[in-house]
XYZ file of C-alpha atoms in Angstrom:
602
model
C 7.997 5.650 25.446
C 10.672 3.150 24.145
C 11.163 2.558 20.234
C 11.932 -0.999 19.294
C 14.976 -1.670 17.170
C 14.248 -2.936 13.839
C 16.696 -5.318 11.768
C 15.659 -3.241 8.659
C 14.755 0.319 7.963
C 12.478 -0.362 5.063
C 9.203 -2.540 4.436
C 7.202 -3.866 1.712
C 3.954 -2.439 1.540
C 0.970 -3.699 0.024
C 0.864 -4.304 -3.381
C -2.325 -4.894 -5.150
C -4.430 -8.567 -3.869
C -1.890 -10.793 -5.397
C 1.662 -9.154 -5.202
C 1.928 -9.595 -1.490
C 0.007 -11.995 -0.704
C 2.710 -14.231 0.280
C 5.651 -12.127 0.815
C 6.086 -12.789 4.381
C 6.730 -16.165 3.388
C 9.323 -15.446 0.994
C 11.116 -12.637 2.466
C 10.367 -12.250 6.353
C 12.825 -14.776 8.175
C 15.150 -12.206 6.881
C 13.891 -9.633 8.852
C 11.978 -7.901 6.337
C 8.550 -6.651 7.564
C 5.620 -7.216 4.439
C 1.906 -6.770 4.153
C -0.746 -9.184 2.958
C -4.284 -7.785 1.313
C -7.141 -10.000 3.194
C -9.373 -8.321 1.348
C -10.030 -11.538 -1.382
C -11.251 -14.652 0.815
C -11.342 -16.622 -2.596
C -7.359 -15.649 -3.640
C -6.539 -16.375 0.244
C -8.310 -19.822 0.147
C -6.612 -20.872 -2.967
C -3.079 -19.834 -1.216
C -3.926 -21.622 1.584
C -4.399 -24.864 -0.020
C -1.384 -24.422 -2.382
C 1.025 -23.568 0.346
C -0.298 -26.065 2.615
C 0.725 -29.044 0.014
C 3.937 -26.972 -0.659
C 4.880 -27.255 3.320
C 3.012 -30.772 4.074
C 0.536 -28.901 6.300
C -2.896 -30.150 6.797
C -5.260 -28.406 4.888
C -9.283 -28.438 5.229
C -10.915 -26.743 2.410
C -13.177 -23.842 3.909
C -16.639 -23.506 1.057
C -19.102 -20.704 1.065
C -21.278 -23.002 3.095
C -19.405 -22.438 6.029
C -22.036 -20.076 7.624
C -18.545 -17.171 8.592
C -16.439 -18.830 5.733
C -14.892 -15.531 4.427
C -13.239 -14.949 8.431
C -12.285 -18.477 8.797
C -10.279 -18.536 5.703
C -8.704 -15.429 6.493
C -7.596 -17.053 9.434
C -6.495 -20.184 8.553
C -4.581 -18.735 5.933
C -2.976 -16.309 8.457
C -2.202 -19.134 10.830
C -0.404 -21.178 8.174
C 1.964 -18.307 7.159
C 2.419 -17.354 10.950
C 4.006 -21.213 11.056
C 5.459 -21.474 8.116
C 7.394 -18.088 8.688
C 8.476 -19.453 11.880
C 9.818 -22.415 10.747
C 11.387 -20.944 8.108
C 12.977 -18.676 10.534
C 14.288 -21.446 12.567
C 16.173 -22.473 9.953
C 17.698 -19.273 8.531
C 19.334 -18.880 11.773
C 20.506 -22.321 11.898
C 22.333 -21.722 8.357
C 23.653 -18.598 9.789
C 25.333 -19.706 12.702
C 26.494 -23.139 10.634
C 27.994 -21.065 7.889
C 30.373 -18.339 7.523
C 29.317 -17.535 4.036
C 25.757 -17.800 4.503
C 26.666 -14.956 7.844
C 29.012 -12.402 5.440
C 26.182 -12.723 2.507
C 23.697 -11.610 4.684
C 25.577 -8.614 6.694
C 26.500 -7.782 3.442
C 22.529 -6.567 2.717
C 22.425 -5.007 6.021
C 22.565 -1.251 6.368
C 25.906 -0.304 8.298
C 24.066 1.698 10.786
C 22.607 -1.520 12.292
C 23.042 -2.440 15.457
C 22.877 -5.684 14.842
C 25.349 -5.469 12.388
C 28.059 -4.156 14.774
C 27.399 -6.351 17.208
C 28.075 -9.493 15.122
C 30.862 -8.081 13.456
C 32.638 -7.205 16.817
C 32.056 -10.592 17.925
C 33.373 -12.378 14.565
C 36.678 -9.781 15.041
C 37.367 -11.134 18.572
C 38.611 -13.654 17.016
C 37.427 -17.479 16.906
C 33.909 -16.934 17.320
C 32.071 -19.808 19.448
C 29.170 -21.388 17.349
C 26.998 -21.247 21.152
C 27.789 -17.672 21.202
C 26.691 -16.884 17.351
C 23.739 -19.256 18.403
C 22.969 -16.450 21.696
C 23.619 -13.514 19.999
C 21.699 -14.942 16.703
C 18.503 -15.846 19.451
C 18.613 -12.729 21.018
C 19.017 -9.595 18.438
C 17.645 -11.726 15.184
C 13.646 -11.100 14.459
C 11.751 -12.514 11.780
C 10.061 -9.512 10.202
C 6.267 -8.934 10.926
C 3.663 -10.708 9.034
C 0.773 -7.272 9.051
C -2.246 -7.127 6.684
C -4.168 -4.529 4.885
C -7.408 -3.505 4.897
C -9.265 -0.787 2.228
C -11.428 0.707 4.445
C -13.449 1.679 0.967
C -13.879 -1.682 0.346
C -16.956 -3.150 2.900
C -19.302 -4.411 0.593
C -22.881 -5.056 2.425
C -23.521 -8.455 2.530
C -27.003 -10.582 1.410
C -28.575 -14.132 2.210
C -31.133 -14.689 -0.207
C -31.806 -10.895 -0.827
C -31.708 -10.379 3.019
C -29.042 -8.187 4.472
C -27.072 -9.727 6.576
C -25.807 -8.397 9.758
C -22.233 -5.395 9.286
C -20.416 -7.811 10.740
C -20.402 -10.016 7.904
C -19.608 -6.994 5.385
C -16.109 -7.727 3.766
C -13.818 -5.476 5.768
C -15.287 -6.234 9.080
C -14.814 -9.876 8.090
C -11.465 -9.325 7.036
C -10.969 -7.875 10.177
C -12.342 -10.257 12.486
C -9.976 -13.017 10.533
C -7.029 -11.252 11.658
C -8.036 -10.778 14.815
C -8.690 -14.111 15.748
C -5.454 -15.092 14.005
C -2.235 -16.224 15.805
C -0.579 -13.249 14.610
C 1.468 -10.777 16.837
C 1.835 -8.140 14.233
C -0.466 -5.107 12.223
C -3.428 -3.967 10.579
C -2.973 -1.541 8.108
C -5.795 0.734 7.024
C -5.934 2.445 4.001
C -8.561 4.580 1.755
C -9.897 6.614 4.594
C -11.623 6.785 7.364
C -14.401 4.197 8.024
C -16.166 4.788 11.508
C -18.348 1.662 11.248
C -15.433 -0.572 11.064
C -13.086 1.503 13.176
C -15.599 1.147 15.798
C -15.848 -2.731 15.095
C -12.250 -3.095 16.960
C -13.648 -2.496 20.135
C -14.851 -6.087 19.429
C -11.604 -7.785 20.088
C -9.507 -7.557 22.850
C -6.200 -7.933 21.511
C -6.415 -4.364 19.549
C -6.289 -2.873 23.612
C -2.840 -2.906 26.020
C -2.818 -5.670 28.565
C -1.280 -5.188 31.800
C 1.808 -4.156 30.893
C 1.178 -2.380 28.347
C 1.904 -4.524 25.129
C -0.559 -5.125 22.102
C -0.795 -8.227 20.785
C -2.329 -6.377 17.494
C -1.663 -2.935 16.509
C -3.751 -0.481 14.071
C -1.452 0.957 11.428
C -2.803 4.029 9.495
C -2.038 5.159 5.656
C -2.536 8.378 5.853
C -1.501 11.375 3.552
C -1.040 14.502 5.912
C -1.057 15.425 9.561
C -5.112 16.399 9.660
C -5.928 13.224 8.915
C -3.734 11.381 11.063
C -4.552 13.296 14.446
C -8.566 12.965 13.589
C -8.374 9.444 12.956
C -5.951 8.945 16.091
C -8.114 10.791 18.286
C -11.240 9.065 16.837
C -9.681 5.775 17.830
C -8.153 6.603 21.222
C -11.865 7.735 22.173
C -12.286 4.058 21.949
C -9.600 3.058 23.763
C -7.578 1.790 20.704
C -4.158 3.162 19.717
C -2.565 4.058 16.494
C 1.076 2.492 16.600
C 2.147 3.935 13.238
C 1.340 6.422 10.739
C 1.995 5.395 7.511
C 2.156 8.551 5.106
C 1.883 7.795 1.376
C 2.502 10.181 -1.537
C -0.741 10.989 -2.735
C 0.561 10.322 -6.412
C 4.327 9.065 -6.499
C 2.995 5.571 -5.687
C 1.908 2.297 -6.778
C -2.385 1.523 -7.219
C -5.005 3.995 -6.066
C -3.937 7.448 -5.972
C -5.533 9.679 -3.319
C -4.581 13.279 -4.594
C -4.123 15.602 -1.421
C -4.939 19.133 -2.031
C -1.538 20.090 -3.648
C 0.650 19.109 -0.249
C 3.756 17.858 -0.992
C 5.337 15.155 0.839
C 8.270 16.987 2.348
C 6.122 19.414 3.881
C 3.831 16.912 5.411
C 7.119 14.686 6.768
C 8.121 18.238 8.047
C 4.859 18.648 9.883
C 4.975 15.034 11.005
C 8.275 15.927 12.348
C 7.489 19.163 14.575
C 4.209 17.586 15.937
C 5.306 14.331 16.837
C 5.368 14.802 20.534
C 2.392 16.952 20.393
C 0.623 14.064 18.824
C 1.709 11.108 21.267
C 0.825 13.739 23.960
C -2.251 14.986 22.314
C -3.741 11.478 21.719
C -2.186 9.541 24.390
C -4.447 11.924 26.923
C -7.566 10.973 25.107
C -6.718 7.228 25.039
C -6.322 7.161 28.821
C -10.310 8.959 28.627
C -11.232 5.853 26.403
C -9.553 3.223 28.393
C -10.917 4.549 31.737
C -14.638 4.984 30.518
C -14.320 1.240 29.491
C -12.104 0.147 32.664
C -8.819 -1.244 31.297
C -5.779 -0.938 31.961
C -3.862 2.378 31.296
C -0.382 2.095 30.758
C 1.972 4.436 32.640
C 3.686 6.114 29.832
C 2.087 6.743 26.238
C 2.711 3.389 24.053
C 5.095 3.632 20.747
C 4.402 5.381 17.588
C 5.955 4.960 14.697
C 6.375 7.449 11.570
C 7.039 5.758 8.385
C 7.178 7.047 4.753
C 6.458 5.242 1.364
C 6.199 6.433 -2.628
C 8.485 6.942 -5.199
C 11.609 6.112 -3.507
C 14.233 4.878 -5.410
C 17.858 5.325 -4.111
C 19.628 4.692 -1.325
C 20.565 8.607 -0.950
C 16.691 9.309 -0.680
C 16.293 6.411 1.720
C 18.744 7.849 4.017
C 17.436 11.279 3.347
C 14.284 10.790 4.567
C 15.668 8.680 7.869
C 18.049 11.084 9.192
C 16.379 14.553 7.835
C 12.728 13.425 8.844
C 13.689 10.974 11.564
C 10.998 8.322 10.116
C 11.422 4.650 11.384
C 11.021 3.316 8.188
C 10.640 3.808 4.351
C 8.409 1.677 2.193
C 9.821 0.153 -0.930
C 7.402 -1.325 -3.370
C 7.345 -0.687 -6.722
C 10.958 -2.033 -7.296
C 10.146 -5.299 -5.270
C 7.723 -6.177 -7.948
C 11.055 -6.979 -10.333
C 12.007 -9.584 -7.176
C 10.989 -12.822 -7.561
C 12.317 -13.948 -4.165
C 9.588 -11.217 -3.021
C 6.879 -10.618 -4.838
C 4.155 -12.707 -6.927
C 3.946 -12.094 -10.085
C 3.619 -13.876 -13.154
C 6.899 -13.866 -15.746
C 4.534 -12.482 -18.720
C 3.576 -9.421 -16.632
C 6.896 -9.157 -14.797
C 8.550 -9.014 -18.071
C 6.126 -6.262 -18.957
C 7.161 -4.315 -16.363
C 11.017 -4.639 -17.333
C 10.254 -3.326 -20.457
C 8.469 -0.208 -19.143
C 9.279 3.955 -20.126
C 7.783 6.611 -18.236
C 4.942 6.736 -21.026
C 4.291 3.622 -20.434
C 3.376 4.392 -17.169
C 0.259 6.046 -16.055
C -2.992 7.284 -13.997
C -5.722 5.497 -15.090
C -9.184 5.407 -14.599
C -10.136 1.977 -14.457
C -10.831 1.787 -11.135
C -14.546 0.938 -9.911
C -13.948 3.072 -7.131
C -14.032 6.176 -9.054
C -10.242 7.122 -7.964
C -7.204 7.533 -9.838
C -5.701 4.462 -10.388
C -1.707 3.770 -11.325
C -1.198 1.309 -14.316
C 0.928 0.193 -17.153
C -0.132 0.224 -20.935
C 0.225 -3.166 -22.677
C -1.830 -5.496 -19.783
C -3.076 -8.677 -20.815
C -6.270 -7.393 -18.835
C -6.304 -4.389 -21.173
C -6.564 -7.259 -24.109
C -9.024 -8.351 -22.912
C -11.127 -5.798 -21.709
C -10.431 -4.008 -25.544
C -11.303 -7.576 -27.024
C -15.047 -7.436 -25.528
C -15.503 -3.727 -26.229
C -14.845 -4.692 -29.470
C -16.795 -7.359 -30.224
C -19.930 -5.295 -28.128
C -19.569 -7.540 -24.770
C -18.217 -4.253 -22.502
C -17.932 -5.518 -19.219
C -17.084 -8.283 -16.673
C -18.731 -10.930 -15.032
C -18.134 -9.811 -11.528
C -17.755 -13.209 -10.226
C -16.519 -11.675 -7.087
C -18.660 -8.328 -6.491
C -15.709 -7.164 -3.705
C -16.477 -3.630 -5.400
C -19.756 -4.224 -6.030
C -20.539 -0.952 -3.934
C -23.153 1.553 -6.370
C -26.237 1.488 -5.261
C -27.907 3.127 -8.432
C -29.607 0.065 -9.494
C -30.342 -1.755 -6.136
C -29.652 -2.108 -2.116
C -27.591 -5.420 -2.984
C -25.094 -3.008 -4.860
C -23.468 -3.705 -8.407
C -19.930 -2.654 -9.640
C -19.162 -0.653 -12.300
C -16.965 -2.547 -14.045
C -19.842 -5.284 -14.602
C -21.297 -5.880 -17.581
C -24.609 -5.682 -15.849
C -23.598 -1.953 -15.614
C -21.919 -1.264 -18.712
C -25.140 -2.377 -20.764
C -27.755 -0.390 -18.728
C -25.223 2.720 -19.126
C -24.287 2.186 -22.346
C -28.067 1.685 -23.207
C -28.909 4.742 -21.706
C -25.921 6.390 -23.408
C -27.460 5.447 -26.700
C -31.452 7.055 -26.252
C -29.395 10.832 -26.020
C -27.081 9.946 -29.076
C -28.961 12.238 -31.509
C -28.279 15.153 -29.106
C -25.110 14.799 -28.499
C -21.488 15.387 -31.037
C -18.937 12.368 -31.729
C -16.710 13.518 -29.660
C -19.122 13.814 -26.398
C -20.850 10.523 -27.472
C -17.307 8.948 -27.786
C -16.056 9.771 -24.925
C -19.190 8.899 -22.661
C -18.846 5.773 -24.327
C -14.989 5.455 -23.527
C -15.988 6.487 -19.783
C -18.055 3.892 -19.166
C -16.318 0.765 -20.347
C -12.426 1.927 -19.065
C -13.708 0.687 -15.853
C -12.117 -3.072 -15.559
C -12.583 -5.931 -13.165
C -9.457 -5.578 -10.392
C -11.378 -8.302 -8.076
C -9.602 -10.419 -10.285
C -7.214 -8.618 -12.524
C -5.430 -8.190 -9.386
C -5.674 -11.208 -8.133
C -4.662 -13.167 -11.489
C -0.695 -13.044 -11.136
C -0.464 -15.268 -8.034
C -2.419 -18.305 -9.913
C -0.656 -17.545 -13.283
C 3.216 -17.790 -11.066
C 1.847 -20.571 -9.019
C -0.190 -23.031 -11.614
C -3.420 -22.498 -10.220
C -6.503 -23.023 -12.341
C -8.402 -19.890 -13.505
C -12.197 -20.357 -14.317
C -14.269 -18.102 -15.838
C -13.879 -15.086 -18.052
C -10.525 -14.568 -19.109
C -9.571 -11.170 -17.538
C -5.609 -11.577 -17.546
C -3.739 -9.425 -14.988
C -4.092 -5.956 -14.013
C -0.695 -4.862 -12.201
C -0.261 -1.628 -10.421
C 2.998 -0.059 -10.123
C 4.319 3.310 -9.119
C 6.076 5.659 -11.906
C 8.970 4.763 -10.425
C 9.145 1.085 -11.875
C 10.277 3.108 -15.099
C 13.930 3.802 -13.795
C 14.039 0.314 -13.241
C 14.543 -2.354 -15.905
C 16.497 -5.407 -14.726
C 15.223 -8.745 -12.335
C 16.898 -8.504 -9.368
C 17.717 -10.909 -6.109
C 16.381 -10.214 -2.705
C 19.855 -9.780 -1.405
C 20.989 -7.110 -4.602
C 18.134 -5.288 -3.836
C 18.677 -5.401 0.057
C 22.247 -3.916 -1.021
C 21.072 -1.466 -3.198
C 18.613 0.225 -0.282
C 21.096 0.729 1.954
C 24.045 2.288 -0.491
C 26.156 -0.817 -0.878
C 25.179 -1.707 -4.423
C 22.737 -0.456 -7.347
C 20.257 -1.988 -9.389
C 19.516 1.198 -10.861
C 20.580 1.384 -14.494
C 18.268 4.985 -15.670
C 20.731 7.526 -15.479
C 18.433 10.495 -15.319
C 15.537 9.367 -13.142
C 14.864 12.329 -11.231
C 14.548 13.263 -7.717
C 11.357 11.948 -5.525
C 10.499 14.943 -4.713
C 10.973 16.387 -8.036
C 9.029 13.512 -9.965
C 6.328 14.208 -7.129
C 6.153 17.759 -7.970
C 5.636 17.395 -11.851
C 2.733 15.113 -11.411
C 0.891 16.903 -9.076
C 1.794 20.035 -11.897
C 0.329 17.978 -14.522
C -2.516 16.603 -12.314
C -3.861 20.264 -11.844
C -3.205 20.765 -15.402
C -5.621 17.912 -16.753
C -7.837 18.885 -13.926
C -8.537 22.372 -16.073
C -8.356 20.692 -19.440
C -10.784 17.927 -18.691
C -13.478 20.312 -16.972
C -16.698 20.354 -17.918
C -19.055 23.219 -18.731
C -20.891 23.760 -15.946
C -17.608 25.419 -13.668
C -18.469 26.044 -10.052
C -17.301 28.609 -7.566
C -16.241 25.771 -5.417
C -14.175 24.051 -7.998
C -12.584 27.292 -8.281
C -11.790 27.996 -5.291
C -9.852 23.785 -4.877
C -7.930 25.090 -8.089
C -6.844 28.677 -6.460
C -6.147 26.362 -2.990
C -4.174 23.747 -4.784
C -1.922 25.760 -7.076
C -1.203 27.844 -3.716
C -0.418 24.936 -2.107
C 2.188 23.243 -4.496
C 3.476 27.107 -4.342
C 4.137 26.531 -0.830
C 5.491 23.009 -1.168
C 8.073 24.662 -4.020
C 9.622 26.940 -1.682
C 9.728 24.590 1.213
C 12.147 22.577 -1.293
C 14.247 25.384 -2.242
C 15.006 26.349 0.865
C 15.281 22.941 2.150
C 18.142 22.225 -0.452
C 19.748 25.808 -0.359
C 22.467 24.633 1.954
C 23.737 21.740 -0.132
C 26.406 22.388 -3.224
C 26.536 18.579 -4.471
C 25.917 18.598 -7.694
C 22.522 16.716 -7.561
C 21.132 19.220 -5.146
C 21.949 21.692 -8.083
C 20.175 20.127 -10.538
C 16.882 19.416 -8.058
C 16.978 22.884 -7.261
C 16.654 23.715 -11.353
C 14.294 21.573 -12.086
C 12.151 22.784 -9.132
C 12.363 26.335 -10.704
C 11.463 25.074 -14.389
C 8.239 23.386 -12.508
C 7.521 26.710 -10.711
C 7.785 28.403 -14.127
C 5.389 25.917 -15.203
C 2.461 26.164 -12.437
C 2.840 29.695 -13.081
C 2.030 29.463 -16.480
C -1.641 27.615 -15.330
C -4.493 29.847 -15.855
C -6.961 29.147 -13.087
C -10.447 29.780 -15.020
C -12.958 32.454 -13.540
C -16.522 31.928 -12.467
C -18.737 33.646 -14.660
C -22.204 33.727 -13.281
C -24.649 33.013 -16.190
């Protein structure tokens, strides 16, 4: 098994509906790999139009009356980037191999452990370099980066027709999915939230997710996962099928940008570690059950298991910590996404937000609960969609008008679903709130209350930014713009070019100007410490045995994960190393400190 050579060692991952949405556009004839969210057919549609005027490109609008309209737009708009990428491609390498400036500027970004990178420098210090040769060389080792989606597996909304169901394969992510699928693309599906057997088994729909004849997919499944159990079920889930994981994409369940899926007090450095001593075991492990799959379905089996990739994202920040987790982990690539959002060249985002986010401390930063889903959710204070939101509360209008119903997923009040960010929701809750009001104190009344109407509309919060930048009409409710960074945006405060930033991952520049943000490791450790902390201080009466026994697991756990780290940086007498090791004591101290509460049987 043969791993292809990358131009970068870092990606952009996907940032909320609007953030990416057009990032390959922007950034990938440089070689830098990003992810779209096909999630929003609407925000996709509108894209698709506006870049399709922006690049003289015929455009044909796709309506809701197009009986698979939500698949066909995802398509179309996938098709458009796919050329526009290309062509945009085309040219960078033109520019490149016409001028010498254009070539230095963008080694200059380049980390000096590329290949490419010595190659093209050798050949520029031979001497008078032929502009045919640059042209080869340029043709051969240059690749635009990869145009992959994502897909929240959470998000698969049931579909109705006049209050009749229609068939799972018009639900949102298994339309989502079939619009990649029958897009030109040659690149990946990410899938994040969990697992999802309805749609993972949906894949066996399309040939292009299985290897043809020699070998090579023409679409790969990427998974987010956040530790090694969840990775080798889901694999071997999928291999049963005949379909094969190319990547693992581990994500700190809390250093990182949007929804935060907590793990059970495992620590990223112990799960990279684990990732690291079973990766063999795991190409072996799964490749054996793919051949099962591929033979009970007759298809071709390749000879040798195909490539898997390990990659790492959340909370990075510095070019030591990027080259940390390549060479001590041996990871193919680090995600960097957070800091991207303070790109312009890279990101979408409109300048009142952006500007937001330039401005932002560490308490400025935080783990919401605004999500419909009902999962921790990374935010900023100060949101024009928190303006809003607190302008309605106020005036006794809680709630949205869920023109989109993408998270319309509660059943409580019906099979068609309702989210619980709606209005619809908020009243009946809020009504119901207000028949126990006698019985209950301020403070529990208030903060029922509080519980209910936090929840705000990301369908389009998130989606907002992109027709804000771009000039694109908003109708409806005003709901402004949710964004979603990491905690990491708060050690950065400066807008930035593509190529400074490019510079600063790989060591030869910084955009950093925080002097003491910490480690992202340590930073990982003190908010899973606080986590359990608010875990105990927000419990209710009613304290089970089981959530006794998750505390007892969890604290062990980031006990575990402490001593990994000190013996991990025992070794090393820089000065930083020093310090991490410190501050990993004072957090020990800390968890120590936690009282785990008892079960008393009443």
């Amino acid at each position: 098994m043969a791993t292809s050579k990358t131009l970068h060692n870092f990606h952009i991952p996907v940032m909320g509906l609007a953030f990416t949405i057009d990032s390959p556009i922007r950034v990938a004839q440089y070689g830098i790999s990003s992810v779209i969210s096909i999630i929003d057919d609407d925000l996709v549609e509108k894209m698709n139009a506006f870049y399709s005027e922006k690049f003289n490109k015929p455009y044909k609008e796709i309506t809701k009356k197009t009986h698979d309209y939500r698949a066909e737009r995802i398509t179309s708009y996938l098709n458009l980037v796919d050329e526009v990428v290309k062509e945009k491609f085309s040219k960078f390498k033109t520019e490149l191999s016409d001028s010498k400036i254009a070539l230095e500027n963008f080694l200059a970004t380049l980390p000096n452990t590329s290949d490419f990178k010595k190659g093209l420098s050798n050949l520029m210090h031979e001497g008078v370099v032929l502009k045919d040769n640059l042209k080869n060389y340029l043709e051969t080792h240059l690749k635009a980066g990869d145009i992959d989606v994502n897909i929240m597996t959470k998000v698969d909304k049931d579909n109705f027709e006049k209050s009749e169901q229609l068939p799972t394969m018009f639900n949102d992510a298994h339309a989502s999915l079939r619009g990649f699928a029958k897009s030109n693309l040659r690149s990946s599906v990410v899938l994040s939230a969990g697992m999802n057997p309805r749609l993972y088994s949906y894949f066996e729909t399309f040939k292009d997710f299985f290897p043809d004849e020699k070998g090579q997919l023409k679409k790969k499944i990427i998974l987010k996962v956040s530790d090694y159990r969840s990775a080798i079920i889901q694999g071997k889930f999928l291999a049963k099928k005949g379909l094969w994981v190319s990547e693992y994409r581990i994500e700190s369940g809390l250093n990182c940008g949007g929804h935060a899926f907590a793990t059970d007090g495992f620590l990223l450095g112990p799960i990279l570690e684990e990732f690291k001593s079973k990766k063999v075991e795991l190409i072996r492990d799964t490749h054996a059950v793919l051949v099962k799959g591929l033979s009970h379905k007759e298809l071709e089996i390749p000879t040798e298991p195909l490539e898997l990739k390990i990659t790492v994202q959340g909370g990075v920040g510095t070019a030591n910590e990027q080259s940390f987790l390549l060479d001590h982990y041996d990871v193919d690539s680090v995600g960097w996404g957070t800091p991207f959002l303070l790109v312009p060249e890279a990101t979408s985002v409109d300048q009142q937000t952006r500007d937001l986010m330039l401005k932002a401390q560490e308490k400025d930063l935080y783990l919401s609960g605004i999500s419909p889903l009902g999962v921790p959710f990374n935010t900023i204070k100060g949101t024009t969609n928190e303006f809003y939101k607190q302008q309605r509360i106020k005036n006794d209008k809680a709630g949205s008008s869920c023109p989109k119903k993408l998270l319309a997923l509660s059943k409580e009040f019906g099979a068609e679903g309702i989210c619980t960010a709606s209005k619809k929701y908020q009243d009946a809750k809020l009504q119901a709130l207000e028949t126990k009001k006698e019985s209950l104190t301020t403070t529990l009344y208030n903060n029922a209350k509080a519980k209910i109407t936090e929840k705000t509309c990301l369908c389009v919060g998130l989606a907002n930014a992109s027709y804000i930048e771009n000039d694109i009409a908003i109708k409806g409710q005003k709901q402004g713009v949710v964004v979603c960074p990491g905690p990491n945006l708060a050690y950065f405060n400066r807008e930035t070019s593509l190529f400074d930033m490019m510079k600063h991952i790989n060591g030869n520049a910084s955009v950093l100007s925080h002097i003491n943000r910490p480690n992202m490791f340590v930073k990982e450790l003190k908010m899973y410490v606080d986590y359990l902390k608010n875990e105990i201080q927000s419990l209710s009466e009613d304290i089970t045995v089981k959530q006794v026994k998750k505390w007892n697991a969890f604290k062990s756990n980031l006990f575990k994960g402490i001593s990994y780290y000190q013996d991990l940086f025992l070794s090393s007498t820089t000065s930083d190393y020093k310090n991490i090791q410190e501050e990993f004591q004072l957090y020990k101290a800390e968890l120590e400190a936690i009282i785990i509460p008892e079960f008393v049987k009443v």
